[in-house]
CSV table of C-alpha atoms in Angstrom, one decimal:
chain,number,residue,atom,x,y,z
A,986,MET,CA,-13.1,-12.7,-20.3
A,987,ASP,CA,-14.1,-16.3,-19.9
A,988,GLY,CA,-14.4,-16.1,-16.1
A,989,SER,CA,-11.2,-18.1,-15.3
A,990,VAL,CA,-7.8,-17.6,-13.7
A,991,ARG,CA,-5.1,-19.8,-15.2
A,992,GLY,CA,-1.5,-20.5,-14.2
A,993,TRP,CA,1.1,-21.4,-16.8
A,994,ASP,CA,4.6,-22.9,-16.8
A,995,ALA,CA,6.8,-20.3,-18.5
A,996,ARG,CA,9.3,-23.0,-19.5
A,997,SER,CA,6.9,-25.4,-21.2
A,998,GLY,CA,4.1,-23.0,-22.1
A,999,GLN,CA,1.6,-25.4,-20.6
A,1000,GLN,CA,-1.3,-24.6,-18.3
A,1001,VAL,CA,-0.7,-26.1,-14.9
A,1002,GLU,CA,-3.6,-24.8,-12.9
A,1003,GLY,CA,-7.0,-23.1,-13.4
A,1004,TYR,CA,-9.9,-21.7,-11.5
A,1005,ASN,CA,-13.4,-20.9,-12.7
A,1006,SER,CA,-16.0,-18.4,-11.7
A,1007,ASN,CA,-19.0,-20.0,-13.4
A,1008,LYS,CA,-18.5,-17.7,-16.4
A,1009,ALA,CA,-18.7,-14.5,-14.3
A,1010,GLU,CA,-16.4,-11.8,-15.8
A,1011,LEU,CA,-13.2,-11.3,-13.8
A,1012,PHE,CA,-11.3,-8.0,-13.8
A,1013,SER,CA,-8.3,-8.6,-11.5
A,1014,PHE,CA,-6.5,-11.4,-9.6
A,1015,ALA,CA,-3.8,-12.0,-7.0
A,1016,VAL,CA,-1.9,-15.0,-5.7
A,1017,LEU,CA,-0.2,-15.4,-2.3
A,1018,GLY,CA,0.8,-18.9,-1.1
A,1019,HIS,CA,-2.1,-21.3,-1.5
A,1020,VAL,CA,-4.7,-18.6,-2.0
A,1021,VAL,CA,-6.0,-17.2,-5.3
A,1022,VAL,CA,-8.3,-14.3,-5.3
A,1023,ALA,CA,-10.1,-12.5,-8.1
A,1024,GLY,CA,-12.4,-9.5,-8.5
A,1025,GLY,CA,-15.7,-9.8,-10.4
A,1026,PRO,CA,-18.9,-7.9,-10.8
A,1027,GLY,CA,-19.5,-6.6,-7.2
A,1028,SER,CA,-17.8,-9.6,-5.7
A,1029,VAL,CA,-14.5,-11.1,-4.6
A,1030,LEU,CA,-13.8,-14.8,-5.2
A,1031,LEU,CA,-11.3,-17.0,-3.5
A,1032,TRP,CA,-9.8,-20.4,-4.2
A,1033,ASP,CA,-7.4,-22.9,-2.5
A,1034,ARG,CA,-4.6,-23.9,-4.8
A,1035,ARG,CA,-3.8,-27.0,-2.8
A,1036,VAL,CA,-7.0,-28.7,-3.6
A,1037,ASN,CA,-8.2,-26.6,-6.6
A,1038,LYS,CA,-11.4,-25.7,-4.7
A,1039,ALA,CA,-13.5,-22.6,-4.3
A,1040,LEU,CA,-13.2,-21.1,-0.8
A,1041,ALA,CA,-15.6,-18.2,-0.7
A,1042,LYS,CA,-17.4,-15.5,-2.6
A,1043,MET,CA,-17.6,-12.1,-0.9
A,1044,GLU,CA,-20.4,-10.0,-2.4
A,1045,ASP,CA,-21.6,-7.7,0.4
A,1046,THR,CA,-18.9,-5.0,0.3
A,1047,HIS,CA,-18.8,-3.6,-3.2
A,1048,MET,CA,-21.7,-2.4,-5.4
A,1049,ASP,CA,-19.7,-2.4,-8.7
A,1050,ASP,CA,-16.9,-4.2,-10.5
A,1051,VAL,CA,-13.9,-5.1,-8.4
A,1052,THR,CA,-11.0,-4.0,-10.6
A,1053,GLN,CA,-8.2,-4.4,-8.1
A,1054,VAL,CA,-7.3,-7.0,-5.5
A,1055,LYS,CA,-4.1,-7.4,-3.5
A,1056,LEU,CA,-3.0,-9.9,-0.8
A,1057,HIS,CA,-0.8,-9.0,2.1
A,1058,SER,CA,1.5,-11.3,4.0
A,1059,SER,CA,-0.5,-10.5,7.2
A,1060,GLY,CA,-3.5,-12.4,5.8
A,1061,ARG,CA,-5.3,-9.2,4.7
A,1062,LEU,CA,-7.1,-8.8,1.4
A,1063,ILE,CA,-7.4,-5.4,-0.2
A,1064,SER,CA,-10.2,-4.9,-2.8
A,1065,ALA,CA,-11.0,-1.8,-4.8
A,1066,SER,CA,-14.0,-1.2,-7.0
A,1067,THR,CA,-15.3,1.2,-9.6
A,1068,ASP,CA,-17.8,2.3,-6.9
A,1069,GLY,CA,-14.9,4.2,-5.3
A,1070,LEU,CA,-14.6,2.0,-2.2
A,1071,VAL,CA,-11.3,0.4,-1.1
A,1072,ALA,CA,-11.8,-2.3,1.6
A,1073,VAL,CA,-9.7,-4.4,3.9
A,1074,HIS,CA,-10.7,-7.9,5.0
A,1075,ASP,CA,-8.7,-10.2,7.3
A,1076,ILE,CA,-9.2,-13.5,5.5
A,1077,SER,CA,-6.8,-15.3,7.9
A,1078,LYS,CA,-9.6,-15.1,10.5
A,1079,SER,CA,-12.8,-15.5,8.5
A,1080,LEU,CA,-14.1,-15.8,4.9
A,1081,ASP,CA,-17.4,-14.2,5.9
A,1082,ASP,CA,-17.9,-10.7,4.6
A,1083,ASP,CA,-19.0,-9.2,7.9
A,1084,ASP,CA,-16.6,-11.0,10.2
A,1085,ALA,CA,-13.6,-10.4,8.0
A,1086,PHE,CA,-14.2,-6.8,7.2
A,1087,GLN,CA,-11.8,-4.4,9.0
A,1088,ALA,CA,-11.6,-1.0,7.3
A,1089,ALA,CA,-12.6,1.0,4.2
A,1090,LEU,CA,-11.7,4.2,2.3
A,1091,ASN,CA,-14.1,6.0,-0.1
A,1092,ILE,CA,-12.1,8.0,-2.7
A,1093,ASN,CA,-15.3,8.9,-4.7
A,1094,THR,CA,-13.8,7.9,-8.0
A,1095,SER,CA,-12.8,4.7,-9.8
A,1096,PRO,CA,-9.3,3.3,-8.9
A,1097,GLU,CA,-7.2,2.2,-11.9
A,1098,GLU,CA,-4.4,0.6,-9.9
A,1099,VAL,CA,-3.4,0.1,-6.3
A,1100,GLY,CA,-0.1,-1.0,-4.6
A,1101,PHE,CA,1.5,-1.5,-1.2
A,1102,TRP,CA,4.3,0.7,0.0
A,1103,GLY,CA,6.2,1.2,3.3
A,1104,LEU,CA,8.7,-1.2,4.9
A,1105,GLU,CA,6.0,-3.7,5.7
A,1106,GLY,CA,3.6,-2.7,3.0
A,1107,GLU,CA,1.5,-1.0,5.6
A,1108,ARG,CA,0.4,1.8,3.3
A,1109,LEU,CA,-1.5,1.8,0.0
A,1110,TRP,CA,-1.2,4.1,-3.0
A,1111,LEU,CA,-4.1,4.4,-5.5
A,1112,ARG,CA,-4.0,5.8,-9.0
A,1113,THR,CA,-7.4,6.7,-10.4
A,1114,GLY,CA,-8.9,7.2,-13.8
A,1115,THR,CA,-9.2,10.9,-13.2
A,1116,GLU,CA,-5.4,11.1,-12.7
A,1117,SER,CA,-5.5,11.7,-9.0
A,1118,LEU,CA,-3.3,9.9,-6.5
A,1119,HIS,CA,-4.5,8.8,-3.0
A,1120,LEU,CA,-2.3,7.5,-0.1
A,1121,TRP,CA,-3.8,5.5,2.7
A,1122,GLU,CA,-2.5,4.0,6.0
A,1123,TRP,CA,-4.6,0.9,5.6
A,1124,MET,CA,-2.8,-1.1,8.3
A,1125,ALA,CA,-3.3,1.6,10.9
A,1126,ALA,CA,-7.0,1.8,9.8
A,1127,THR,CA,-7.5,-1.8,10.8
A,1128,GLN,CA,-6.6,-1.1,14.5
A,1129,ASP,CA,-9.5,-0.6,16.9
A,1130,THR,CA,-7.8,2.6,18.2
A,1131,SER,CA,-7.5,4.3,14.8
A,1132,GLU,CA,-9.5,7.5,14.9
A,1133,ASN,CA,-9.4,8.4,11.3
A,1134,GLY,CA,-8.9,5.1,9.5
A,1135,GLY,CA,-11.5,6.1,6.8
A,1136,LEU,CA,-9.5,9.2,5.8
A,1137,PRO,CA,-6.6,9.2,3.3
A,1138,LEU,CA,-3.1,9.9,4.5
A,1139,ALA,CA,-2.6,12.4,1.6
A,1140,GLU,CA,-4.3,13.2,-1.7
A,1141,PHE,CA,-3.1,14.6,-5.1
A,1142,THR,CA,-6.3,15.5,-6.8
A,1143,ASP,CA,-4.4,16.8,-9.9
A,1144,ALA,CA,-1.3,14.5,-9.7
A,1145,ARG,CA,-0.5,14.9,-13.4
A,1146,GLY,CA,-0.6,18.7,-13.2
A,1147,GLN,CA,1.5,18.7,-10.0
A,1148,ALA,CA,4.1,16.4,-11.7
A,1149,ALA,CA,4.2,18.7,-14.7
A,1150,SER,CA,4.8,21.7,-12.5
A,1151,ALA,CA,7.6,19.9,-10.6
A,1152,ALA,CA,9.3,19.0,-13.8
A,1153,ALA,CA,9.0,22.4,-15.4
A,1154,ALA,CA,10.5,24.1,-12.3
A,1155,SER,CA,13.6,21.9,-12.3
A,1156,THR,CA,16.7,21.1,-14.4
A,1157,ALA,CA,14.8,18.1,-15.8
A,1158,SER,CA,12.5,20.4,-17.9
A,1159,ALA,CA,14.7,20.1,-21.0
A,1160,SER,CA,14.5,16.3,-21.0
A,1161,PHE,CA,11.0,16.0,-19.6
A,1162,PRO,CA,9.1,19.0,-20.9
A,1163,GLN,CA,5.5,17.8,-20.2
A,1164,VAL,CA,3.6,15.1,-18.3
A,1165,ASP,CA,0.8,13.4,-20.4
A,1166,TYR,CA,-0.3,10.5,-18.1
A,1167,LEU,CA,0.3,8.7,-14.9
A,1168,ILE,CA,1.7,5.2,-14.8
A,1169,GLY,CA,1.8,4.1,-11.2
A,1170,CYS,CA,4.1,4.3,-8.2
A,1171,HIS,CA,7.4,2.8,-7.1
A,1172,TYR,CA,8.6,2.4,-3.5
A,1173,ASP,CA,12.3,2.4,-2.9
A,1174,ALA,CA,12.8,0.5,0.4
A,1175,LEU,CA,16.5,1.5,0.7
A,1176,SER,CA,15.6,5.2,0.8
A,1177,GLN,CA,12.1,4.6,2.1
A,1178,GLN,CA,10.9,6.9,-0.7
A,1179,LEU,CA,7.6,6.6,-2.6
A,1180,MET,CA,7.8,7.9,-6.2
A,1181,LEU,CA,5.1,8.6,-8.7
A,1182,MET,CA,5.9,7.4,-12.2
A,1183,ALA,CA,4.5,9.5,-15.0
A,1184,GLY,CA,5.1,9.5,-18.8
A,1185,THR,CA,5.1,11.5,-22.0
A,1186,ILE,CA,3.5,10.6,-25.3
A,1187,GLU,CA,7.0,10.3,-26.8
A,1188,GLY,CA,7.8,7.4,-24.4
A,1189,ASP,CA,9.8,9.0,-21.6
A,1190,VAL,CA,9.2,8.1,-18.0
A,1191,GLY,CA,9.9,10.2,-14.9
A,1192,PHE,CA,10.1,9.2,-11.2
A,1193,PHE,CA,8.7,12.0,-9.0
A,1194,PRO,CA,9.4,11.7,-5.2
A,1195,VAL,CA,6.4,12.1,-3.0
A,1196,LEU,CA,7.1,14.5,0.0
A,1197,LEU,CA,4.8,14.2,3.0
A,1198,GLN,CA,4.8,17.0,5.5
A,1199,PRO,CA,4.9,16.0,9.2
A,1200,PRO,CA,1.7,16.5,11.2
A,1201,PRO,CA,1.4,19.4,13.6
A,1202,GLN,CA,3.6,19.1,16.7
A,1203,GLY,CA,2.0,17.0,19.4
A,1204,THR,CA,-0.2,15.1,17.0
A,1205,SER,CA,0.1,11.9,15.0
A,1206,ARG,CA,-1.1,11.3,11.4
A,1207,SER,CA,-3.6,8.8,12.6
A,1208,SER,CA,-5.3,11.3,14.9
A,1209,PHE,CA,-5.1,14.4,12.7
A,1210,PRO,CA,-8.5,14.9,11.1
A,1211,GLU,CA,-7.2,16.1,7.7
A,1212,PRO,CA,-5.0,14.5,5.0
A,1213,ALA,CA,-1.3,15.4,5.4
A,1214,ALA,CA,0.1,18.3,3.3
A,1215,ALA,CA,2.1,16.7,0.4
A,1216,SER,CA,3.9,17.7,-2.7
A,1217,LEU,CA,5.7,16.1,-5.7
A,1218,LEU,CA,9.4,16.9,-6.2
A,1219,ALA,CA,11.3,17.1,-9.5
A,1220,PRO,CA,12.0,13.8,-11.2
A,1221,VAL,CA,15.1,12.0,-9.9
A,1222,VAL,CA,15.3,9.5,-12.7
A,1223,VAL,CA,14.1,9.9,-16.3
A,1224,LEU,CA,14.0,6.9,-18.6
A,1225,HIS,CA,14.6,8.1,-22.1
A,1226,GLY,CA,15.3,6.5,-25.5
A,1227,GLY,CA,13.7,3.1,-25.0
A,1228,HIS,CA,10.2,3.8,-26.2
A,1229,ASP,CA,8.7,6.1,-28.8
A,1230,SER,CA,5.1,5.9,-27.6
A,1231,ILE,CA,3.0,5.7,-24.4
A,1232,VAL,CA,4.5,3.5,-21.7
A,1233,ARG,CA,1.7,1.5,-20.0
A,1234,SER,CA,3.7,-0.4,-17.3
A,1235,VAL,CA,7.0,-0.1,-15.4
A,1236,GLN,CA,8.2,-2.8,-12.9
A,1237,CYS,CA,11.2,-1.9,-10.8
A,1238,MET,CA,13.5,-4.7,-9.5
A,1239,PRO,CA,16.2,-3.0,-7.3
A,1240,ARG,CA,17.4,-6.4,-6.0
A,1241,ALA,CA,17.7,-8.1,-9.4
A,1242,PRO,CA,21.2,-9.4,-10.5
A,1243,ASN,CA,23.4,-7.6,-13.0
A,1244,GLY,CA,22.3,-4.2,-11.9
A,1245,LEU,CA,18.9,-4.5,-13.5
A,1246,PHE,CA,16.8,-1.5,-12.5
A,1247,GLY,CA,13.5,-2.4,-14.1
A,1248,VAL,CA,11.3,-3.4,-17.1
A,1249,SER,CA,8.9,-1.2,-19.1
A,1250,GLY,CA,6.3,-2.0,-21.7
A,1251,GLY,CA,4.7,0.4,-24.1
A,1252,GLU,CA,2.2,0.8,-26.9
A,1253,ASP,CA,5.2,0.6,-29.4
A,1254,SER,CA,5.2,-3.2,-28.8
A,1255,ARG,CA,8.6,-2.9,-27.0
A,1256,VAL,CA,9.7,-4.4,-23.6
A,1257,CYS,CA,12.7,-2.4,-22.3
A,1258,LEU,CA,15.2,-3.5,-19.7
A,1259,TRP,CA,16.9,-0.7,-17.7
A,1260,SER,CA,20.0,-1.3,-15.6
A,1261,VAL,CA,22.3,0.8,-13.4
A,1262,ASN,CA,26.0,0.1,-12.9
A,1263,GLU,CA,28.3,1.1,-10.0
A,1264,ALA,CA,29.4,4.3,-11.8
A,1265,GLY,CA,25.8,5.6,-11.7
A,1266,THR,CA,25.1,5.1,-15.4
A,1267,SER,CA,22.4,2.8,-16.6
A,1268,GLY,CA,22.1,0.6,-19.7
A,1269,VAL,CA,18.9,0.1,-21.5
A,1270,GLN,CA,18.1,-3.0,-23.5
A,1271,HIS,CA,14.8,-3.4,-25.3
A,1272,GLU,CA,13.2,-6.3,-27.3
A,1273,ASP,CA,10.8,-5.7,-30.1
A,1274,SER,CA,9.8,-7.8,-33.1
A,1275,VAL,CA,13.4,-7.9,-34.4
A,1276,GLY,CA,15.4,-8.6,-31.2
A,1277,PRO,CA,17.1,-6.9,-28.2
A,1278,TYR,CA,19.2,-3.7,-28.5
A,1279,ARG,CA,21.7,-2.4,-26.1
A,1280,GLY,CA,22.6,1.2,-25.3
A,1281,SER,CA,23.5,3.6,-22.5
A,1282,ALA,CA,21.6,5.9,-20.2
A,1283,SER,CA,22.1,8.0,-17.1
A,1284,ALA,CA,20.3,7.5,-13.8
A,1285,GLY,CA,19.3,10.8,-12.1
A,1286,GLY,CA,19.0,12.5,-15.5
A,1287,ASP,CA,17.8,11.4,-18.9
A,1288,ALA,CA,18.9,8.3,-20.8
A,1289,ASP,CA,19.9,8.1,-24.5
A,1290,MET,CA,19.8,4.7,-26.2
A,1291,LYS,CA,22.1,3.9,-29.1
A,1292,GLU,CA,21.1,1.2,-31.4
A,1293,SER,CA,23.6,-1.7,-31.8
A,1294,LYS,CA,23.6,-5.0,-33.7
A,1295,ALA,CA,20.4,-7.0,-33.0
A,1296,SER,CA,20.5,-10.6,-32.0
A,1297,LYS,CA,17.4,-12.7,-31.5
A,1298,ARG,CA,16.8,-14.4,-28.2
A,1299,ARG,CA,14.1,-16.9,-27.3
A,1300,GLY,CA,12.4,-17.6,-24.0
A,1301,PRO,CA,12.0,-15.5,-20.9
A,1302,TYR,CA,14.9,-13.4,-19.6
């Protein structure tokens, strides 16, 4: 809350770079190459890491706090604000608000988290504070020929309720009886499948595939004037046994070594590592104030963790 973005060396624990906003409160940040971007009160700030110098301050697009910023490899900047507006700027061409602006989507509620999905990250998912989920083809919206760039690809206005119904109607109902909150989304590039991650108060996490219905024959999604029909399917993976409280974050790493599936962090002060082996079973390892534990779990169903001897480890892993 001191109005700064700082970079640290995880090995030495020392700060190696820092950028200041003249004490303006910052709510989000992103880094890509030599560019650092942060969201502040109604503004987006940019710095050049190479010379540790401020590049620009964009303050004409948003009316309220910019709580999410993302940088895309194409040179586009995505910003989302509590005013309900999600905007795209091409900062590879200009750092001026008007010249860089390309497209916007108004979801009429405050976004809590946004993320890229699609083979080239050409789409965006948005999770809101009202537990809705919005999908947007932001890349297509930046094209001059896009007819409905300001419309969402699909919307789940009651995503938590729809996930709960999908779980209750499936064989996963015994291991995932209710949905208490949304966590975010994970895009599996191999299957080209977007999945909503939702959790229970007891600490379980379910992955719910998002099914988009094709547009009417003879039309394209970019030209169809309404959001696509969409639904949530039953959870294909349930992470069970690692947490005993609300899970706040899950990061999946499908290309990580040793079959590591992902990492989760919860309000129980645990960081859990989840892995999947060639036989289709996954092992869960979590670190708390005592040390890491190892156990077993099953992908495609629920996972049970068995406590084994704890051994302390130091440093990142």
